[in-house]
Short mmCIF file of C-alpha atoms in Angstrom, two decimals:
data_model
loop_
_atom_site.label_atom_id
_atom_site.label_comp_id
_atom_site.label_asym_id
_atom_site.label_seq_id
_atom_site.Cartn_x
_atom_site.Cartn_y
_atom_site.Cartn_z
CA UNK A 1 -70.13 -8.15 -84.27
CA UNK A 2 -69.78 -11.09 -82.03
CA UNK A 3 -66.02 -10.22 -81.68
CA UNK A 4 -66.50 -6.46 -80.16
CA UNK A 5 -69.05 -7.91 -78.06
CA UNK A 6 -67.07 -10.56 -76.66
CA UNK A 7 -64.14 -8.06 -76.09
CA UNK A 8 -66.56 -5.61 -74.37
CA UNK A 9 -67.68 -8.42 -72.09
CA UNK A 10 -64.00 -9.57 -70.96
CA UNK A 11 -63.52 -6.30 -69.81
CA UNK A 12 -66.72 -5.92 -67.68
CA UNK A 13 -65.92 -9.67 -66.53
CA UNK A 14 -62.80 -8.36 -65.41
CA UNK A 15 -64.43 -5.43 -63.45
CA UNK A 16 -66.88 -7.99 -62.12
CA UNK A 17 -64.18 -10.07 -60.82
CA UNK A 18 -61.99 -7.18 -59.18
CA UNK A 19 -65.28 -6.28 -57.33
CA UNK A 20 -66.11 -9.76 -56.11
CA UNK A 21 -62.42 -10.02 -54.74
CA UNK A 22 -63.12 -7.02 -53.11
CA UNK A 23 -60.46 -4.97 -55.12
CA UNK A 24 -60.91 -1.84 -56.76
CA UNK A 25 -61.19 -2.57 -60.72
CA UNK A 26 -58.91 -1.31 -63.23
CA UNK A 27 -58.90 -1.01 -66.49
CA UNK A 28 -55.11 -1.09 -68.34
CA UNK A 29 -54.35 1.08 -71.61
CA UNK A 30 -51.50 1.67 -74.03
CA UNK A 31 -49.38 4.66 -73.73
CA UNK A 32 -50.31 5.69 -77.05
CA UNK A 33 -48.73 9.18 -77.16
CA UNK A 34 -45.59 7.72 -75.50
CA UNK A 35 -42.64 8.03 -78.38
CA UNK A 36 -40.87 4.82 -76.47
CA UNK A 37 -44.17 2.91 -77.13
CA UNK A 38 -43.47 3.22 -81.05
CA UNK A 39 -41.35 1.77 -83.57
CA UNK A 40 -40.85 3.15 -87.07
CA UNK A 41 -41.20 0.87 -90.19
CA UNK A 42 -40.15 1.98 -93.36
CA UNK A 43 -42.95 -0.31 -94.96
CA UNK A 44 -45.63 0.70 -92.51
CA UNK A 45 -44.60 3.96 -90.58
CA UNK A 46 -45.26 4.56 -87.22
CA UNK A 47 -46.53 1.50 -85.30
CA UNK A 48 -47.04 0.53 -81.84
CA UNK A 49 -44.63 -2.10 -80.26
CA UNK A 50 -46.23 -5.21 -79.10
CA UNK A 51 -44.70 -4.73 -75.57
CA UNK A 52 -45.70 -1.20 -75.13
CA UNK A 53 -45.99 0.56 -71.82
CA UNK A 54 -49.46 0.85 -70.17
CA UNK A 55 -51.02 3.05 -67.54
CA UNK A 56 -53.79 1.97 -65.15
CA UNK A 57 -57.05 3.87 -65.12
CA UNK A 58 -58.22 2.99 -61.51
CA UNK A 59 -61.64 3.31 -59.95
CA UNK A 60 -60.46 3.96 -56.68
CA UNK A 61 -57.90 6.84 -57.37
CA UNK A 62 -59.12 10.50 -57.24
CA UNK A 63 -57.01 11.58 -60.27
CA UNK A 64 -58.71 8.64 -62.33
CA UNK A 65 -62.02 7.38 -61.02
CA UNK A 66 -63.82 9.68 -63.19
CA UNK A 67 -62.12 8.51 -66.34
CA UNK A 68 -62.73 5.01 -65.44
CA UNK A 69 -66.67 5.85 -65.02
CA UNK A 70 -66.91 7.64 -68.45
CA UNK A 71 -64.92 4.42 -70.22
CA UNK A 72 -67.68 2.21 -68.75
CA UNK A 73 -70.15 4.54 -70.29
CA UNK A 74 -68.85 4.63 -73.69
CA UNK A 75 -68.48 0.90 -73.94
CA UNK A 76 -72.01 0.31 -72.57
CA UNK A 77 -72.71 2.59 -75.32
CA UNK A 78 -70.89 1.03 -77.84
CA UNK A 79 -72.12 -2.54 -76.54
CA UNK A 80 -75.66 -1.18 -77.84
CA UNK A 81 -74.96 -0.04 -81.13
CA UNK A 82 -73.22 -3.04 -81.96
CA UNK A 83 -75.76 -5.03 -80.77
CA UNK A 84 -78.57 -3.13 -82.49
CA UNK A 85 -76.41 -2.30 -85.47
CA UNK A 86 -76.76 1.34 -85.15
CA UNK A 87 -73.91 3.88 -85.34
CA UNK A 88 -73.31 7.38 -84.01
CA UNK A 89 -70.46 10.01 -84.55
CA UNK A 90 -68.17 11.04 -81.96
CA UNK A 91 -70.11 14.32 -81.67
CA UNK A 92 -73.63 12.75 -81.15
CA UNK A 93 -71.89 10.47 -78.19
CA UNK A 94 -70.84 13.72 -76.85
CA UNK A 95 -73.95 15.65 -77.30
CA UNK A 96 -75.87 12.44 -75.61
CA UNK A 97 -74.30 14.03 -72.42
CA UNK A 98 -72.53 17.08 -72.45
CA UNK A 99 -72.83 17.60 -68.80
CA UNK A 100 -71.23 14.11 -67.85
CA UNK A 101 -68.33 14.47 -70.74
CA UNK A 102 -67.62 18.01 -70.61
CA UNK A 103 -65.83 18.55 -73.66
CA UNK A 104 -65.40 16.57 -76.75
CA UNK A 105 -61.88 15.86 -76.67
CA UNK A 106 -62.40 13.95 -73.66
CA UNK A 107 -64.99 11.74 -75.80
CA UNK A 108 -62.19 11.56 -78.71
CA UNK A 109 -59.61 10.46 -76.45
CA UNK A 110 -61.74 7.71 -74.59
CA UNK A 111 -62.57 6.33 -78.00
CA UNK A 112 -59.11 6.00 -79.24
CA UNK A 113 -57.93 4.39 -76.07
CA UNK A 114 -60.73 1.74 -75.96
CA UNK A 115 -60.36 0.93 -79.60
CA UNK A 116 -56.55 0.46 -78.79
CA UNK A 117 -57.34 -1.91 -75.68
CA UNK A 118 -59.53 -3.71 -77.35
CA UNK A 119 -57.57 -4.09 -80.33
CA UNK A 120 -60.59 -3.43 -82.56
CA UNK A 121 -60.64 -0.44 -85.46
CA UNK A 122 -62.85 2.28 -84.64
CA UNK A 123 -65.33 1.77 -87.55
CA UNK A 124 -65.85 -1.83 -85.95
CA UNK A 125 -67.01 -0.21 -82.65
CA UNK A 126 -69.78 1.21 -84.86
CA UNK A 127 -68.59 4.90 -83.84
CA UNK A 128 -68.14 6.97 -86.84
CA UNK A 129 -65.75 9.94 -87.63
CA UNK A 130 -67.00 13.37 -88.66
CA UNK A 131 -65.52 13.96 -92.16
CA UNK A 132 -63.96 17.09 -92.88
CA UNK A 133 -62.02 16.19 -96.10
CA UNK A 134 -63.12 16.71 -99.71
CA UNK A 135 -62.21 14.97 -102.82
CA UNK A 136 -62.81 15.97 -106.74
CA UNK A 137 -61.08 15.00 -109.78
CA UNK A 138 -60.92 11.80 -111.97
CA UNK A 139 -62.80 9.09 -109.53
CA UNK A 140 -66.02 7.54 -109.46
CA UNK A 141 -67.49 4.79 -106.67
CA UNK A 142 -70.50 3.44 -105.07
CA UNK A 143 -71.22 4.32 -101.52
CA UNK A 144 -72.23 1.70 -99.04
CA UNK A 145 -75.88 2.23 -99.19
CA UNK A 146 -75.74 2.23 -102.87
CA UNK A 147 -75.39 6.10 -104.14
CA UNK A 148 -73.20 6.38 -107.09
CA UNK A 149 -70.63 9.43 -106.91
CA UNK A 150 -69.10 10.41 -109.79
CA UNK A 151 -66.26 13.27 -109.41
CA UNK A 152 -65.01 13.27 -112.89
CA UNK A 153 -67.93 14.82 -114.60
CA UNK A 154 -67.70 18.19 -112.93
CA UNK A 155 -65.35 20.69 -111.02
CA UNK A 156 -67.74 19.78 -108.10
CA UNK A 157 -66.36 19.11 -104.54
CA UNK A 158 -67.59 15.97 -102.90
CA UNK A 159 -67.01 15.45 -98.77
CA UNK A 160 -65.03 12.34 -97.91
CA UNK A 161 -67.47 9.41 -97.42
CA UNK A 162 -67.95 8.63 -93.79
CA UNK A 163 -67.88 4.84 -94.19
CA UNK A 164 -64.66 4.38 -96.53
CA UNK A 165 -64.41 1.16 -96.01
CA UNK A 166 -67.92 0.34 -97.16
CA UNK A 167 -67.21 2.11 -100.73
CA UNK A 168 -66.71 -0.06 -103.71
CA UNK A 169 -66.59 0.05 -107.85
CA UNK A 170 -63.75 2.27 -107.86
CA UNK A 171 -62.68 3.64 -110.94
CA UNK A 172 -60.09 5.68 -112.00
CA UNK A 173 -57.99 6.91 -114.96
CA UNK A 174 -55.89 9.24 -112.93
CA UNK A 175 -52.11 9.40 -113.31
CA UNK A 176 -51.49 10.69 -109.83
CA UNK A 177 -52.90 11.70 -106.47
CA UNK A 178 -52.67 15.15 -105.33
CA UNK A 179 -53.10 15.97 -101.59
CA UNK A 180 -53.50 19.40 -100.66
CA UNK A 181 -53.02 20.69 -97.36
CA UNK A 182 -55.63 23.68 -97.17
CA UNK A 183 -58.89 23.94 -98.55
CA UNK A 184 -58.21 27.58 -100.47
CA UNK A 185 -55.35 26.08 -102.38
CA UNK A 186 -57.74 23.24 -103.30
CA UNK A 187 -60.54 25.38 -104.19
CA UNK A 188 -57.94 27.44 -106.43
CA UNK A 189 -56.70 24.43 -108.03
CA UNK A 190 -60.36 23.49 -108.82
CA UNK A 191 -61.44 26.83 -110.45
CA UNK A 192 -58.23 26.56 -112.37
CA UNK A 193 -59.54 22.93 -113.74
CA UNK A 194 -56.11 21.83 -112.79
CA UNK A 195 -57.01 18.33 -112.61
CA UNK A 196 -58.00 18.21 -116.31
CA UNK A 197 -55.28 20.33 -117.44
CA UNK A 198 -51.90 18.65 -116.92
CA UNK A 199 -53.35 14.88 -116.85
CA UNK A 200 -56.11 13.25 -115.18
CA UNK A 201 -55.81 13.16 -111.48
CA UNK A 202 -57.50 13.10 -108.10
CA UNK A 203 -57.07 15.87 -105.61
CA UNK A 204 -57.73 15.17 -102.17
CA UNK A 205 -57.69 17.54 -98.88
CA UNK A 206 -57.85 16.98 -95.47
CA UNK A 207 -58.46 20.76 -94.44
CA UNK A 208 -55.54 20.91 -92.50
CA UNK A 209 -54.67 17.92 -89.94
CA UNK A 210 -56.33 15.14 -92.08
CA UNK A 211 -59.10 13.42 -89.95
CA UNK A 212 -59.65 9.62 -89.92
CA UNK A 213 -61.60 9.33 -92.76
CA UNK A 214 -59.38 11.52 -95.24
CA UNK A 215 -56.29 9.15 -94.27
CA UNK A 216 -58.60 5.87 -94.79
CA UNK A 217 -59.51 7.33 -98.28
CA UNK A 218 -56.30 7.88 -99.51
CA UNK A 219 -54.85 4.37 -98.06
CA UNK A 220 -58.09 2.98 -99.91
CA UNK A 221 -56.87 5.06 -103.29
CA UNK A 222 -53.34 3.84 -103.01
CA UNK A 223 -54.31 0.21 -102.71
CA UNK A 224 -56.71 0.52 -105.62
CA UNK A 225 -54.57 2.15 -108.27
CA UNK A 226 -51.04 2.08 -106.99
CA UNK A 227 -50.58 5.32 -108.73
CA UNK A 228 -47.94 8.06 -107.11
CA UNK A 229 -49.33 10.12 -104.36
CA UNK A 230 -47.68 13.56 -104.18
CA UNK A 231 -48.38 16.39 -101.28
CA UNK A 232 -48.92 20.17 -101.73
CA UNK A 233 -48.05 21.79 -98.03
CA UNK A 234 -46.99 25.02 -96.80
CA UNK A 235 -43.21 25.47 -96.43
CA UNK A 236 -43.47 25.62 -92.36
CA UNK A 237 -43.19 22.78 -89.69
CA UNK A 238 -46.96 22.71 -89.70
CA UNK A 239 -47.40 21.47 -92.97
CA UNK A 240 -44.41 19.21 -92.99
CA UNK A 241 -46.01 17.33 -89.84
CA UNK A 242 -49.48 16.68 -91.78
CA UNK A 243 -47.60 15.34 -94.79
CA UNK A 244 -45.76 13.25 -92.21
CA UNK A 245 -49.44 12.04 -90.82
CA UNK A 246 -50.32 11.17 -94.38
CA UNK A 247 -46.92 9.40 -95.11
CA UNK A 248 -46.14 7.79 -91.54
CA UNK A 249 -49.00 8.25 -89.50
CA UNK A 250 -49.30 9.87 -85.93
CA UNK A 251 -48.09 8.62 -82.60
CA UNK A 252 -51.66 8.58 -80.82
CA UNK A 253 -52.88 6.20 -83.84
CA UNK A 254 -50.06 4.13 -84.48
CA UNK A 255 -52.04 1.17 -82.96
CA UNK A 256 -53.86 1.39 -86.66
CA UNK A 257 -51.17 2.30 -88.85
CA UNK A 258 -51.46 -0.69 -91.07
CA UNK A 259 -54.96 0.86 -92.39
CA UNK A 260 -53.89 4.51 -92.12
CA UNK A 261 -50.52 5.40 -93.46
CA UNK A 262 -49.11 5.39 -97.24
CA UNK A 263 -45.38 5.50 -96.89
CA UNK A 264 -45.15 6.17 -100.88
CA UNK A 265 -46.27 9.28 -100.51
CA UNK A 266 -43.82 12.22 -102.17
CA UNK A 267 -43.28 15.77 -100.93
CA UNK A 268 -43.93 17.80 -103.84
CA UNK A 269 -43.86 21.23 -102.74
CA UNK A 270 -43.78 23.92 -101.40
CA UNK A 271 -40.07 22.96 -100.58
CA UNK A 272 -37.87 25.38 -98.76
CA UNK A 273 -35.18 25.18 -101.27
CA UNK A 274 -38.15 26.42 -103.93
CA UNK A 275 -38.44 29.87 -102.34
CA UNK A 276 -34.62 30.20 -102.71
CA UNK A 277 -34.82 28.78 -106.50
CA UNK A 278 -37.41 31.00 -107.35
CA UNK A 279 -36.30 34.14 -105.86
CA UNK A 280 -39.21 34.75 -103.80
CA UNK A 281 -39.40 38.26 -102.09
CA UNK A 282 -37.94 38.11 -98.39
CA UNK A 283 -40.98 40.34 -97.39
CA UNK A 284 -43.55 37.58 -98.75
CA UNK A 285 -41.88 35.16 -96.08
CA UNK A 286 -43.10 35.01 -92.36
CA UNK A 287 -40.71 35.00 -89.65
CA UNK A 288 -41.01 31.73 -87.48
CA UNK A 289 -42.31 31.68 -83.79
CA UNK A 290 -40.95 29.88 -81.04
CA UNK A 291 -43.56 27.64 -81.71
CA UNK A 292 -42.42 26.94 -85.14
CA UNK A 293 -38.77 26.45 -83.98
CA UNK A 294 -39.77 23.69 -81.32
CA UNK A 295 -42.23 22.21 -83.91
CA UNK A 296 -39.28 21.94 -86.39
CA UNK A 297 -37.17 20.72 -83.91
CA UNK A 298 -39.07 17.69 -82.88
CA UNK A 299 -39.78 16.60 -86.54
CA UNK A 300 -36.13 16.64 -87.17
CA UNK A 301 -35.59 14.15 -84.14
CA UNK A 302 -38.28 11.70 -85.23
CA UNK A 303 -36.97 8.19 -86.40
CA UNK A 304 -38.33 8.56 -89.95
CA UNK A 305 -36.20 11.93 -90.86
CA UNK A 306 -32.97 9.67 -90.61
CA UNK A 307 -33.97 7.73 -93.90
CA UNK A 308 -34.92 10.60 -95.58
CA UNK A 309 -31.54 12.81 -96.31
CA UNK A 310 -33.35 14.68 -99.22
CA UNK A 311 -35.96 16.00 -96.67
CA UNK A 312 -33.61 16.44 -93.82
CA UNK A 313 -31.90 18.97 -95.97
CA UNK A 314 -34.56 20.47 -96.68
CA UNK A 315 -35.70 21.05 -93.08
CA UNK A 316 -32.26 22.43 -92.31
CA UNK A 317 -33.08 25.24 -95.20
CA UNK A 318 -36.27 25.88 -93.28
CA UNK A 319 -34.26 26.12 -89.82
CA UNK A 320 -31.37 28.11 -91.02
CA UNK A 321 -33.75 30.81 -92.42
CA UNK A 322 -36.27 30.75 -89.84
CA UNK A 323 -38.79 31.45 -92.51
CA UNK A 324 -41.74 30.14 -93.50
CA UNK A 325 -44.19 30.72 -96.49
CA UNK A 326 -47.67 29.47 -97.53
CA UNK A 327 -48.24 27.85 -100.49
CA UNK A 328 -50.47 31.67 -101.64
CA UNK A 329 -46.79 33.17 -101.66
CA UNK A 330 -46.30 31.80 -105.24
CA UNK A 331 -49.22 34.49 -106.60
CA UNK A 332 -46.49 37.03 -105.77
CA UNK A 333 -44.68 35.54 -108.83
CA UNK A 334 -47.78 35.62 -111.12
CA UNK A 335 -51.73 34.93 -110.04
CA UNK A 336 -52.20 31.49 -111.85
CA UNK A 337 -48.23 30.47 -111.54
CA UNK A 338 -49.29 27.33 -108.98
CA UNK A 339 -51.49 25.93 -111.48
CA UNK A 340 -49.74 26.97 -114.80
CA UNK A 341 -46.04 26.73 -114.23
CA UNK A 342 -44.83 25.47 -110.52
CA UNK A 343 -47.14 22.11 -110.67
CA UNK A 344 -46.81 21.35 -114.17
CA UNK A 345 -43.11 21.66 -114.10
CA UNK A 346 -42.67 19.65 -111.13
CA UNK A 347 -44.75 16.84 -112.11
CA UNK A 348 -43.05 16.94 -115.73
CA UNK A 349 -39.36 16.97 -114.39
CA UNK A 350 -39.75 14.97 -111.36
CA UNK A 351 -39.32 17.72 -109.07
CA UNK A 352 -40.28 16.03 -105.79
CA UNK A 353 -38.65 14.38 -102.88
#
């Protein structure tokens, strides 16, 4: 905590020095979303380059003066929380003065900018993310406050803990981890008792694009157990994007890649080639929108696709057909096809990429 306080004090000292010299204070932050600032490393995923380009948030410029003020405001809130050893969610910070901040996304962006500027993970800034992910299956652990969580005993869903770094005593006999894109599919697999049928496994869903805690938990499980991690996504550009976030990370959080990415993640399904192989009726598929085409084209250009020739092939099949499918499309074969046939066969015969 003294490191965090010192880092904030240095920023404020810089502001005071500028004022003493009658100069307009400036905060310098990395350009987090610029792909030119991001390199791809097979072992880490997307990470920020050390000599990345920066942007200045000036106090004397009408376009950025408001942002400058909000950054100082949130820095002061973080400073007080670290000093008093209290925590707040990003939502708490927004609701402390909704008129001042204007929107939740403004708060989220500023907190990520501060974390990147200070080179300190968000958790150490005493800012908690709101968790939306679920975990179930063969896993038990102790939370930071001593609460024992046992996912193994029932088909109950547990919310991903809000302090993943604080959990300990992780035990599991799982043979693999299955990341499921959507809540509906996750619930369906639970109802079918999937995690006990094939072999013991841990199931996780980020319910769409995963929040920070869900990604931290996947990474922690990988570090703890070193078992295969498979993803079950819709066969569409959005599903591929979500899978890439788990595996390689995202451009905007590349400064924290070392704690968040799991490059060993495998694509289990739903593969575009599966749709052909299973003779899924064309009427059950959904035509691409312009947005889908743009998203797919952007994914195909990313540096990590070049070193994944099998993924590249699947994306080409998707691009050529201009059709997408949700996992639920498998119910057109039979109602329990996903848990009874599709997943067991894939896991047994190595149908992943």
